[in-house]
CSV table of C-alpha atoms in Angstrom, one decimal:
chain,number,residue,atom,x,y,z
V,1,UNK,CA,0.0,0.0,0.0
V,2,UNK,CA,1.4,3.4,-1.0
V,3,UNK,CA,2.1,6.0,1.6
V,4,UNK,CA,0.5,9.4,1.2
V,5,UNK,CA,3.1,12.2,1.7
V,6,UNK,CA,2.3,15.8,2.7
V,7,UNK,CA,4.6,18.7,2.2
V,8,UNK,CA,4.6,22.4,3.0
V,9,UNK,CA,7.5,23.2,0.8
V,10,UNK,CA,5.9,25.0,-2.2
V,11,UNK,CA,8.7,27.2,-3.5
V,12,UNK,CA,7.1,28.7,-6.7
V,13,UNK,CA,3.8,29.0,-8.6
V,14,UNK,CA,4.1,30.0,-12.3
V,15,UNK,CA,0.8,30.0,-14.3
V,16,UNK,CA,-0.7,26.5,-14.1
V,17,UNK,CA,2.5,25.0,-12.6
V,18,UNK,CA,3.6,24.6,-9.0
V,19,UNK,CA,7.1,23.7,-7.8
V,20,UNK,CA,7.4,21.6,-4.6
V,21,UNK,CA,10.9,21.2,-2.9
V,22,UNK,CA,12.3,18.5,-0.7
V,23,UNK,CA,10.1,15.7,-2.1
V,24,UNK,CA,10.9,11.9,-1.8
V,25,UNK,CA,9.5,8.9,-3.7
V,26,UNK,CA,7.3,11.0,-6.0
V,27,UNK,CA,6.3,9.6,-9.3
V,28,UNK,CA,5.5,11.0,-12.7
V,29,UNK,CA,1.7,11.4,-13.3
V,30,UNK,CA,1.0,11.0,-9.6
V,31,UNK,CA,-2.2,12.6,-8.4
V,32,UNK,CA,-1.7,15.7,-6.1
V,33,UNK,CA,-4.1,17.3,-3.7
V,34,UNK,CA,-3.4,20.9,-2.6
V,35,UNK,CA,-5.1,22.0,0.6
V,36,UNK,CA,-5.4,25.8,0.8
V,37,UNK,CA,-5.4,27.9,4.0
V,38,UNK,CA,-9.2,28.5,3.6
V,39,UNK,CA,-9.9,24.7,3.7
V,40,UNK,CA,-10.6,24.2,0.0
V,41,UNK,CA,-8.8,21.5,-1.9
V,42,UNK,CA,-7.5,21.5,-5.5
V,43,UNK,CA,-6.1,18.8,-7.7
V,44,UNK,CA,-2.9,18.5,-9.7
V,45,UNK,CA,-0.7,16.0,-11.3
V,46,UNK,CA,3.1,15.5,-11.3
V,47,UNK,CA,4.6,16.6,-14.6
V,48,UNK,CA,8.2,16.2,-13.8
V,49,UNK,CA,10.6,15.2,-11.0
V,50,UNK,CA,14.2,16.4,-10.8
V,51,UNK,CA,16.3,15.3,-7.8
V,52,UNK,CA,14.2,16.6,-4.8
V,53,UNK,CA,11.9,19.0,-6.8
V,54,UNK,CA,8.5,18.1,-8.2
V,55,UNK,CA,6.7,20.1,-10.9
V,56,UNK,CA,2.9,19.9,-10.5
V,57,UNK,CA,0.4,20.7,-13.1
V,58,UNK,CA,-2.7,22.4,-11.4
V,59,UNK,CA,-6.1,21.5,-12.9
V,60,UNK,CA,-8.1,24.2,-11.1
V,61,UNK,CA,-6.0,27.3,-11.4
V,62,UNK,CA,-3.3,28.8,-9.2
V,63,UNK,CA,-5.1,31.9,-7.8
V,64,UNK,CA,-5.3,32.1,-4.1
V,65,UNK,CA,-2.4,29.6,-3.4
V,66,UNK,CA,-0.3,30.8,-0.4
V,67,UNK,CA,3.3,29.5,-0.8
V,68,UNK,CA,3.8,29.3,3.0
V,69,UNK,CA,0.4,27.9,4.0
V,70,UNK,CA,-0.5,25.5,1.2
V,71,UNK,CA,-0.3,21.8,2.1
V,72,UNK,CA,0.6,19.5,-0.8
V,73,UNK,CA,-0.3,15.7,-0.6
V,74,UNK,CA,1.2,13.2,-3.1
V,75,UNK,CA,-1.4,10.4,-3.1
V,76,UNK,CA,0.8,7.7,-4.7
V,77,UNK,CA,-1.8,7.0,-7.4
V,78,UNK,CA,-2.5,8.4,-10.8
V,79,UNK,CA,-5.6,10.6,-11.7
V,80,UNK,CA,-8.5,8.2,-11.8
V,81,UNK,CA,-12.1,8.4,-13.0
V,82,UNK,CA,-14.8,6.6,-11.0
V,83,UNK,CA,-16.8,4.7,-13.6
V,84,UNK,CA,-20.2,3.0,-13.7
V,85,UNK,CA,-22.8,2.2,-16.2
V,86,UNK,CA,-24.9,4.8,-14.5
V,87,UNK,CA,-22.7,7.4,-16.2
V,88,UNK,CA,-24.9,7.1,-19.3
V,89,UNK,CA,-27.4,9.9,-19.5
V,90,UNK,CA,-25.4,12.1,-17.2
V,91,UNK,CA,-23.5,15.4,-17.7
V,92,UNK,CA,-20.1,16.0,-16.0
V,93,UNK,CA,-17.6,18.9,-15.9
V,94,UNK,CA,-14.2,18.5,-17.5
V,95,UNK,CA,-12.8,16.7,-14.5
V,96,UNK,CA,-15.6,14.1,-14.3
V,97,UNK,CA,-17.8,15.6,-11.6
V,98,UNK,CA,-21.6,15.7,-12.1
V,99,UNK,CA,-23.0,19.1,-13.0
V,100,UNK,CA,-26.5,18.1,-14.0
V,101,UNK,CA,-28.0,18.2,-10.5
V,102,UNK,CA,-28.1,14.4,-10.2
V,103,UNK,CA,-26.5,12.2,-7.5
V,104,UNK,CA,-22.8,11.3,-7.4
V,105,UNK,CA,-21.8,8.3,-9.3
V,106,UNK,CA,-21.4,5.1,-7.2
V,107,UNK,CA,-18.3,3.7,-8.9
V,108,UNK,CA,-17.9,0.1,-9.8
V,109,UNK,CA,-14.2,0.8,-10.1
V,110,UNK,CA,-11.6,3.5,-10.6
V,111,UNK,CA,-9.6,3.7,-13.8
V,112,UNK,CA,-6.4,5.6,-14.7
V,113,UNK,CA,-7.4,8.3,-17.2
V,114,UNK,CA,-4.3,7.7,-19.2
V,115,UNK,CA,-5.6,4.2,-20.0
V,116,UNK,CA,-3.6,1.1,-20.8
V,117,UNK,CA,-1.4,0.6,-23.9
V,118,UNK,CA,-3.2,-1.7,-26.4
V,119,UNK,CA,-1.1,-4.6,-27.8
V,120,UNK,CA,-1.3,-4.1,-31.6
V,121,UNK,CA,-1.7,-7.9,-31.9
V,122,UNK,CA,-4.9,-7.8,-29.8
V,123,UNK,CA,-6.5,-5.2,-32.1
V,124,UNK,CA,-9.3,-6.3,-34.4
V,125,UNK,CA,-9.7,-4.7,-37.9
V,126,UNK,CA,-12.5,-2.1,-38.2
V,127,UNK,CA,-15.0,-3.4,-40.8
V,128,UNK,CA,-18.6,-2.5,-39.5
V,129,UNK,CA,-20.5,0.4,-41.0
V,130,UNK,CA,-21.7,3.2,-38.7
V,131,UNK,CA,-24.6,5.2,-40.1
V,132,UNK,CA,-24.6,8.9,-39.2
V,133,UNK,CA,-27.6,9.8,-41.3
V,134,UNK,CA,-25.5,12.2,-43.3
V,135,UNK,CA,-25.1,11.3,-47.0
V,136,UNK,CA,-21.7,13.0,-47.5
V,137,UNK,CA,-20.3,10.8,-44.7
V,138,UNK,CA,-22.2,7.5,-45.0
V,139,UNK,CA,-22.1,7.2,-48.7
V,140,UNK,CA,-18.9,9.0,-49.7
V,141,UNK,CA,-16.7,9.0,-46.6
V,142,UNK,CA,-17.9,6.0,-44.7
V,143,UNK,CA,-17.3,5.8,-41.0
V,144,UNK,CA,-16.4,2.3,-39.7
V,145,UNK,CA,-16.7,1.0,-36.2
V,146,UNK,CA,-13.3,1.4,-34.4
V,147,UNK,CA,-12.1,4.1,-36.8
V,148,UNK,CA,-10.8,7.6,-35.9
V,149,UNK,CA,-12.2,10.1,-38.5
V,150,UNK,CA,-11.6,13.8,-37.6
V,151,UNK,CA,-13.6,16.8,-38.8
V,152,UNK,CA,-11.5,19.8,-40.0
V,153,UNK,CA,-13.6,23.0,-39.5
V,154,UNK,CA,-12.9,26.7,-39.3
V,155,UNK,CA,-13.9,29.6,-37.1
V,156,UNK,CA,-17.6,30.4,-37.6
V,157,UNK,CA,-18.4,27.2,-39.4
V,158,UNK,CA,-21.2,25.0,-38.0
V,159,UNK,CA,-19.2,22.2,-36.6
V,160,UNK,CA,-21.1,22.2,-33.3
V,161,UNK,CA,-24.4,21.6,-35.2
V,162,UNK,CA,-22.7,18.8,-37.2
V,163,UNK,CA,-21.4,17.2,-33.9
V,164,UNK,CA,-24.9,17.4,-32.4
V,165,UNK,CA,-26.4,15.8,-35.5
V,166,UNK,CA,-23.9,12.9,-35.4
V,167,UNK,CA,-24.5,12.5,-31.7
V,168,UNK,CA,-28.3,12.3,-32.3
V,169,UNK,CA,-28.3,10.0,-35.3
V,170,UNK,CA,-25.3,7.7,-35.3
V,171,UNK,CA,-26.0,4.0,-35.0
V,172,UNK,CA,-24.5,0.6,-35.9
V,173,UNK,CA,-26.8,-1.2,-38.2
V,174,UNK,CA,-27.8,-4.9,-37.6
V,175,UNK,CA,-26.1,-4.9,-34.2
V,176,UNK,CA,-27.3,-6.4,-31.0
V,177,UNK,CA,-24.9,-4.4,-28.8
V,178,UNK,CA,-26.0,-1.1,-27.2
V,179,UNK,CA,-24.8,2.1,-28.8
V,180,UNK,CA,-23.5,5.0,-26.6
V,181,UNK,CA,-22.1,8.4,-27.4
V,182,UNK,CA,-19.4,10.0,-25.2
V,183,UNK,CA,-19.2,13.7,-25.8
V,184,UNK,CA,-16.1,15.7,-24.7
V,185,UNK,CA,-16.3,19.5,-25.1
V,186,UNK,CA,-13.1,21.5,-24.5
V,187,UNK,CA,-13.0,25.3,-24.1
V,188,UNK,CA,-16.5,25.9,-25.4
V,189,UNK,CA,-18.6,28.9,-24.4
V,190,UNK,CA,-21.6,28.7,-22.1
V,191,UNK,CA,-23.9,29.3,-25.1
V,192,UNK,CA,-22.4,26.3,-26.9
V,193,UNK,CA,-22.7,24.1,-23.8
V,194,UNK,CA,-26.3,25.0,-23.5
V,195,UNK,CA,-26.8,24.2,-27.2
V,196,UNK,CA,-25.4,20.7,-26.9
V,197,UNK,CA,-27.2,19.9,-23.6
V,198,UNK,CA,-30.6,21.2,-24.8
V,199,UNK,CA,-30.2,19.5,-28.3
V,200,UNK,CA,-29.5,16.1,-26.7
V,201,UNK,CA,-32.2,16.5,-24.1
V,202,UNK,CA,-34.9,17.6,-26.6
V,203,UNK,CA,-34.2,14.8,-29.0
V,204,UNK,CA,-33.9,12.1,-26.3
V,205,UNK,CA,-30.3,11.4,-27.3
V,206,UNK,CA,-29.1,12.3,-23.8
V,207,UNK,CA,-30.4,8.8,-22.7
V,208,UNK,CA,-27.5,7.1,-24.5
V,209,UNK,CA,-24.9,9.9,-24.0
V,210,UNK,CA,-22.2,10.8,-21.5
V,211,UNK,CA,-21.2,14.5,-21.6
V,212,UNK,CA,-18.0,16.0,-20.3
V,213,UNK,CA,-18.0,19.8,-20.6
V,214,UNK,CA,-15.0,22.1,-20.1
V,215,UNK,CA,-16.1,25.7,-20.4
V,216,UNK,CA,-14.0,28.5,-21.8
V,217,UNK,CA,-13.8,30.2,-18.4
V,218,UNK,CA,-12.6,26.9,-16.7
V,219,UNK,CA,-8.9,26.6,-16.1
V,220,UNK,CA,-7.2,25.9,-19.5
V,221,UNK,CA,-5.1,23.2,-17.9
V,222,UNK,CA,-8.3,21.2,-17.2
V,223,UNK,CA,-8.6,20.8,-21.0
V,224,UNK,CA,-5.6,18.4,-21.0
V,225,UNK,CA,-7.5,16.0,-18.7
V,226,UNK,CA,-11.0,16.3,-20.3
V,227,UNK,CA,-10.4,14.1,-23.4
V,228,UNK,CA,-8.6,11.5,-21.4
V,229,UNK,CA,-11.4,11.3,-18.9
V,230,UNK,CA,-13.9,11.0,-21.7
V,231,UNK,CA,-11.9,8.2,-23.4
V,232,UNK,CA,-11.5,6.4,-20.1
V,233,UNK,CA,-15.4,6.3,-19.7
V,234,UNK,CA,-15.7,5.2,-23.4
V,235,UNK,CA,-13.2,2.3,-22.9
V,236,UNK,CA,-15.1,1.2,-19.8
V,237,UNK,CA,-18.4,1.1,-21.6
V,238,UNK,CA,-16.9,-0.5,-24.6
V,239,UNK,CA,-14.7,-3.2,-23.2
V,240,UNK,CA,-16.4,-4.0,-19.9
V,241,UNK,CA,-20.1,-3.3,-20.9
V,242,UNK,CA,-20.0,-4.4,-24.5
V,243,UNK,CA,-21.2,-1.2,-26.0
V,244,UNK,CA,-20.4,0.4,-29.3
V,245,UNK,CA,-19.1,3.8,-28.2
V,246,UNK,CA,-18.8,6.9,-30.4
V,247,UNK,CA,-16.5,9.5,-28.9
V,248,UNK,CA,-16.9,13.0,-30.2
V,249,UNK,CA,-14.2,15.5,-29.1
V,250,UNK,CA,-14.5,19.2,-29.8
V,251,UNK,CA,-12.6,21.5,-30.1
V,252,UNK,CA,-9.1,19.8,-30.3
V,253,UNK,CA,-7.6,23.2,-31.1
V,254,UNK,CA,-8.5,24.4,-27.6
V,255,UNK,CA,-6.8,21.2,-26.2
V,256,UNK,CA,-3.6,21.9,-28.2
V,257,UNK,CA,-3.7,25.6,-27.0
V,258,UNK,CA,-3.7,24.3,-23.4
V,259,UNK,CA,-0.7,22.1,-24.2
V,260,UNK,CA,1.1,25.1,-25.6
V,261,UNK,CA,0.3,27.1,-22.4
V,262,UNK,CA,1.8,24.4,-20.2
V,263,UNK,CA,4.8,24.1,-22.4
V,264,UNK,CA,5.5,27.8,-22.3
V,265,UNK,CA,5.1,27.8,-18.5
V,266,UNK,CA,7.8,25.0,-18.4
V,267,UNK,CA,10.0,27.2,-20.6
V,268,UNK,CA,10.4,24.4,-23.1
V,269,UNK,CA,12.0,25.0,-26.5
V,270,UNK,CA,8.9,25.6,-28.8
V,271,UNK,CA,8.3,23.7,-32.0
V,272,UNK,CA,6.2,24.8,-35.0
V,273,UNK,CA,4.2,28.0,-34.3
V,274,UNK,CA,5.0,27.8,-30.6
V,275,UNK,CA,3.4,24.3,-30.0
V,276,UNK,CA,5.5,21.8,-28.0
V,277,UNK,CA,7.7,19.5,-30.1
V,278,UNK,CA,5.9,16.5,-28.6
V,279,UNK,CA,2.5,17.6,-30.0
V,280,UNK,CA,2.3,14.6,-32.4
V,281,UNK,CA,3.1,12.2,-29.6
V,282,UNK,CA,0.6,13.8,-27.3
V,283,UNK,CA,-2.2,13.7,-29.8
V,284,UNK,CA,-1.4,10.1,-30.7
V,285,UNK,CA,-2.0,9.1,-27.0
V,286,UNK,CA,-5.6,10.3,-27.5
V,287,UNK,CA,-6.3,9.1,-31.1
V,288,UNK,CA,-4.8,5.7,-30.7
V,289,UNK,CA,-7.3,4.9,-28.0
V,290,UNK,CA,-9.8,4.2,-30.7
V,291,UNK,CA,-10.3,0.7,-32.0
V,292,UNK,CA,-11.7,-2.8,-31.5
V,293,UNK,CA,-10.1,-5.6,-29.5
V,294,UNK,CA,-10.1,-9.3,-30.3
V,295,UNK,CA,-12.6,-11.2,-28.2
V,296,UNK,CA,-14.4,-7.9,-27.1
V,297,UNK,CA,-17.9,-7.1,-28.4
V,298,UNK,CA,-17.6,-3.4,-27.8
V,299,UNK,CA,-15.6,-0.8,-29.6
V,300,UNK,CA,-14.4,2.8,-29.4
V,301,UNK,CA,-14.9,5.0,-32.5
V,302,UNK,CA,-13.6,8.6,-32.6
V,303,UNK,CA,-14.7,11.8,-34.3
V,304,UNK,CA,-12.3,14.5,-33.1
V,305,UNK,CA,-13.4,18.0,-34.3
V,306,UNK,CA,-10.9,20.8,-34.7
V,307,UNK,CA,-11.1,24.4,-36.0
V,308,UNK,CA,-8.2,25.2,-38.3
V,309,UNK,CA,-6.8,28.7,-37.5
V,310,UNK,CA,-7.4,30.9,-40.5
V,311,UNK,CA,-8.7,27.8,-42.4
V,312,UNK,CA,-5.1,26.7,-42.8
V,313,UNK,CA,-5.0,22.9,-43.3
V,314,UNK,CA,-1.2,23.0,-43.1
V,315,UNK,CA,-1.4,24.3,-39.5
V,316,UNK,CA,0.3,21.9,-37.1
V,317,UNK,CA,-2.9,20.7,-35.4
V,318,UNK,CA,-4.8,19.5,-38.6
V,319,UNK,CA,-1.5,18.5,-40.2
V,320,UNK,CA,-0.4,16.2,-37.3
V,321,UNK,CA,-4.0,15.0,-36.7
V,322,UNK,CA,-4.2,13.9,-40.4
V,323,UNK,CA,-1.0,11.8,-40.0
V,324,UNK,CA,-2.4,9.9,-37.0
V,325,UNK,CA,-6.0,9.4,-38.0
V,326,UNK,CA,-7.7,7.5,-40.8
V,327,UNK,CA,-8.9,10.3,-43.0
V,328,UNK,CA,-10.7,13.7,-42.5
V,329,UNK,CA,-14.0,15.4,-43.1
V,330,UNK,CA,-13.4,18.9,-44.3
V,331,UNK,CA,-16.0,21.7,-44.0
V,332,UNK,CA,-16.0,24.3,-46.7
V,333,UNK,CA,-16.5,28.1,-46.1
V,334,UNK,CA,-17.6,28.6,-49.7
V,335,UNK,CA,-20.4,26.0,-49.3
V,336,UNK,CA,-21.3,27.5,-46.0
V,337,UNK,CA,-21.6,31.0,-47.4
V,338,UNK,CA,-23.7,29.6,-50.3
V,339,UNK,CA,-26.2,28.3,-47.7
V,340,UNK,CA,-25.4,24.6,-47.8
V,341,UNK,CA,-25.8,22.7,-44.5
V,342,UNK,CA,-23.8,20.7,-43.6
V,343,UNK,CA,-21.0,22.3,-45.7
V,344,UNK,CA,-19.0,19.2,-46.2
V,345,UNK,CA,-16.4,19.5,-49.0
V,346,UNK,CA,-16.5,15.9,-50.3
V,347,UNK,CA,-13.6,16.1,-52.8
V,348,UNK,CA,-10.7,16.7,-50.3
V,349,UNK,CA,-12.5,14.7,-47.6
V,350,UNK,CA,-11.4,11.1,-47.2
V,351,UNK,CA,-12.2,8.0,-45.1
V,352,UNK,CA,-9.3,5.6,-45.5
V,353,UNK,CA,-11.4,2.7,-44.2
V,354,UNK,CA,-14.5,3.4,-46.3
V,355,UNK,CA,-14.1,0.3,-48.4
V,356,UNK,CA,-14.0,-1.9,-45.3
V,357,UNK,CA,-17.5,-0.8,-44.1
V,358,UNK,CA,-19.4,-0.8,-47.4
V,359,UNK,CA,-20.7,-3.4,-49.8
V,360,UNK,CA,-23.1,-6.3,-49.8
V,361,UNK,CA,-24.0,-7.5,-46.4
V,362,UNK,CA,-22.9,-4.2,-44.8
V,363,UNK,CA,-24.6,-1.4,-46.8
V,364,UNK,CA,-25.5,-2.4,-50.4
V,365,UNK,CA,-23.6,-3.9,-53.3
V,366,UNK,CA,-23.8,-0.7,-55.4
V,367,UNK,CA,-22.2,1.4,-52.6
V,368,UNK,CA,-18.6,1.5,-53.9
V,369,UNK,CA,-19.4,1.9,-57.5
V,370,UNK,CA,-21.9,4.8,-57.0
V,371,UNK,CA,-19.5,6.5,-54.6
V,372,UNK,CA,-16.7,6.5,-57.2
V,373,UNK,CA,-19.0,7.7,-60.0
V,374,UNK,CA,-20.4,10.5,-57.8
V,375,UNK,CA,-16.9,11.7,-57.0
V,376,UNK,CA,-15.8,11.6,-60.6
V,377,UNK,CA,-19.0,13.4,-61.9
V,378,UNK,CA,-18.8,16.0,-59.2
V,379,UNK,CA,-15.1,16.8,-60.0
V,380,UNK,CA,-15.9,17.0,-63.7
V,381,UNK,CA,-18.8,19.2,-63.0
V,382,UNK,CA,-16.7,21.6,-60.9
V,383,UNK,CA,-14.2,21.8,-63.8
V,384,UNK,CA,-17.0,22.5,-66.3
V,385,UNK,CA,-18.2,25.4,-64.0
V,386,UNK,CA,-14.8,26.8,-63.8
V,387,UNK,CA,-14.4,26.6,-67.6
V,388,UNK,CA,-17.7,28.5,-68.0
V,389,UNK,CA,-16.5,31.3,-65.8
V,390,UNK,CA,-13.4,31.8,-68.0
V,391,UNK,CA,-14.8,31.1,-71.5
V,392,UNK,CA,-18.5,31.5,-71.0
V,393,UNK,CA,-21.3,28.9,-71.1
V,394,UNK,CA,-21.3,28.8,-74.9
V,395,UNK,CA,-17.9,27.1,-74.7
V,396,UNK,CA,-19.5,24.1,-72.9
V,397,UNK,CA,-20.6,21.0,-74.8
V,398,UNK,CA,-24.0,19.5,-74.2
V,399,UNK,CA,-22.4,16.9,-72.0
V,400,UNK,CA,-20.6,19.6,-70.0
V,401,UNK,CA,-23.9,21.4,-69.4
V,402,UNK,CA,-25.3,18.1,-68.0
V,403,UNK,CA,-22.4,17.9,-65.6
V,404,UNK,CA,-23.0,21.5,-64.5
V,405,UNK,CA,-26.6,20.6,-63.9
V,406,UNK,CA,-25.6,17.5,-61.9
V,407,UNK,CA,-23.1,19.5,-59.8
V,408,UNK,CA,-25.7,22.1,-58.9
V,409,UNK,CA,-28.3,19.5,-57.9
V,410,UNK,CA,-25.7,17.5,-56.1
V,411,UNK,CA,-24.8,20.4,-53.8
V,412,UNK,CA,-28.4,21.5,-53.4
V,413,UNK,CA,-30.1,18.1,-52.8
V,414,UNK,CA,-27.3,15.7,-51.7
V,415,UNK,CA,-24.9,17.7,-49.6
V,416,UNK,CA,-27.5,20.3,-48.5
V,417,UNK,CA,-29.6,18.0,-46.4
V,418,UNK,CA,-29.8,20.2,-43.3
V,419,UNK,CA,-29.0,19.4,-39.7
V,420,UNK,CA,-32.3,17.7,-38.8
V,421,UNK,CA,-32.6,15.2,-41.7
V,422,UNK,CA,-31.6,11.7,-40.9
V,423,UNK,CA,-31.1,9.8,-44.1
V,424,UNK,CA,-30.6,6.0,-44.1
V,425,UNK,CA,-27.8,4.6,-46.3
V,426,UNK,CA,-30.4,3.3,-48.7
V,427,UNK,CA,-31.9,6.7,-49.1
V,428,UNK,CA,-28.5,8.2,-49.7
V,429,UNK,CA,-27.7,5.5,-52.3
V,430,UNK,CA,-31.1,6.0,-54.1
V,431,UNK,CA,-30.6,9.8,-54.1
V,432,UNK,CA,-27.2,9.2,-55.7
V,433,UNK,CA,-28.7,7.2,-58.5
V,434,UNK,CA,-31.4,9.8,-59.0
V,435,UNK,CA,-28.6,12.4,-59.5
V,436,UNK,CA,-26.5,10.2,-61.7
V,437,UNK,CA,-29.6,9.7,-64.0
V,438,UNK,CA,-29.0,13.3,-65.1
V,439,UNK,CA,-25.9,12.1,-67.0
V,440,UNK,CA,-25.9,10.0,-70.2
V,441,UNK,CA,-25.5,6.3,-69.5
V,442,UNK,CA,-22.3,6.3,-71.5
V,443,UNK,CA,-20.8,8.7,-68.9
V,444,UNK,CA,-21.4,6.2,-66.0
V,445,UNK,CA,-18.1,4.5,-66.7
V,446,UNK,CA,-17.3,3.5,-63.2
V,447,UNK,CA,-20.5,1.3,-62.7
V,448,UNK,CA,-21.1,-2.1,-64.3
V,449,UNK,CA,-23.9,-2.4,-66.8
V,450,UNK,CA,-25.8,-5.0,-64.7
V,451,UNK,CA,-25.8,-2.6,-61.7
V,452,UNK,CA,-27.0,0.3,-63.9
V,453,UNK,CA,-29.9,-1.9,-65.2
V,454,UNK,CA,-30.8,-2.8,-61.6
V,455,UNK,CA,-30.6,0.5,-59.9
V,456,UNK,CA,-30.9,3.4,-62.4
V,457,UNK,CA,-34.4,4.9,-62.2
V,458,UNK,CA,-36.6,3.5,-64.9
V,459,UNK,CA,-37.7,7.0,-66.2
V,460,UNK,CA,-34.1,7.7,-66.9
V,461,UNK,CA,-33.5,4.4,-68.7
V,462,UNK,CA,-36.5,5.1,-70.9
V,463,UNK,CA,-35.3,8.6,-71.7
V,464,UNK,CA,-31.8,7.3,-72.6
V,465,UNK,CA,-33.1,4.3,-74.6
C-alpha cells in the first residue's frame, strides 16, 4: 500500500504550474491534492521530478495559493475516474464531476485516465458500417466501427451543429450491442454548452450519451485532462459493458492551445508555431485509444473535431492529426456561405477505411461503384463550371452542361440535407442514383452495366433508350 506524503514546501507557482521542494519517492503522473489555507482542496498531477523537486500541473488554477500555508499531498496513485454504467445519461464537468443536479456516481471501479497501452496484436480490424444519417459521410466517406475520423472545420463554421447531429443520429446497423455516445467539449462557451445539452435532451439522445464539458472560463489546464477522462469512460463502456461507443471530441484546437500554455510555462523549446515538439506524440495518445479488441464485443470510434486557424490545413494541429487518424471530413467556407448545410467539401475529404465498411451485407452492393461515380462526376462538373466562368457557357458541350446541372443539384439536394434530416444509407444511395440519372448512360463508366440496369431509375433508362 502506497504512503500518502504531505509537504509544506511549495517554492514557486508559475501560471498553471507549482514547484514543490524536498520531495521523496514522488512519481510521474501521480495525483496531487493541494489544501489551501481556507480549507478548500484543489487537484494537480506530477509533470516532472528532478532530484528533490516536483513540478505539479494544477487542474483548477493557481489563484489564491499561499506558498507558505499550502499543504501538498502526493497520493501515490494516478488521476483516476470513478466509472459505472450509471454514467450514461449524465452530464459532467471537464474533470468528471456531475453538473446536472443528479447524484454522485457510485463507482464500480476507478480507472487511470491515461488508459492502458493496447497490444497491436490484440486489435481487431475495423469493418462494420456506422450510419450517421449524413449522406456525405455515410455514402462518400464511410465511418467504420473502431475508426478515428476527424472533422476539420474553421472559425464560424457549423461544426457544433454537425457534432450534435452525429451524436443524435449515429448507430451501428444490424447490431445487438447497445450504442452510446461520449461527448467531450473543451474550451467551449456557455452558449455552446447549452446548445449541446438542450439539443440532446430535446431529442432524447441524452439517454444514451455521456457528456464531459470544459467551459472557456474553466482553467485551461483542465482541458488536457478532459479528453482523457472521456476516453476512459468510453473504454469502460466498450470493453467492460460491450457497448459500441462513439467519442466526439470538440474542439481539439483548444486542447492543443492548453498544451502550448503548459509548455510555455515550463520554458520548453517551442516547436512549429510555438506548439511543443511533442504535440504529435501527445495527440497520438488520444487518437490511438480508438479501436476494436479481439474477443471484445464493444468498440471505441472517434470523431475529433478541430477548427483550423485561418482555415489553414497546413497548420500543425490539422497536419499532425491527419497523420495519425484515418482520413478527414473537411468543412467548406464557400459551401457554408452559399447556404449549404452541412457544408462538407467531399472532394478533399477522405475516409481511409470506407471500403472496409461498405458493400453487400454491410450497406448495399452498389455502394462503392456509385461512390466512385459521384466523386468523378462532381469533380468533372466543378471543372466545367470553372471553364464556363473563364470562357462563357457557350464554350461548354451538351455533356458539360449536364455535368454542371448534376453538380448544382448534387450540392443543393445531396450535400445540403440540413442538420435535422436523418437519411438511411439506402436513401443516400437512391438519391445518388437519381442524380446520376441526369448524365448519359455512356458517362457512367465506373459502374457495371448490370448494376445500372438494376438501380438506375426507370424513367431515366427510358429517356436514354
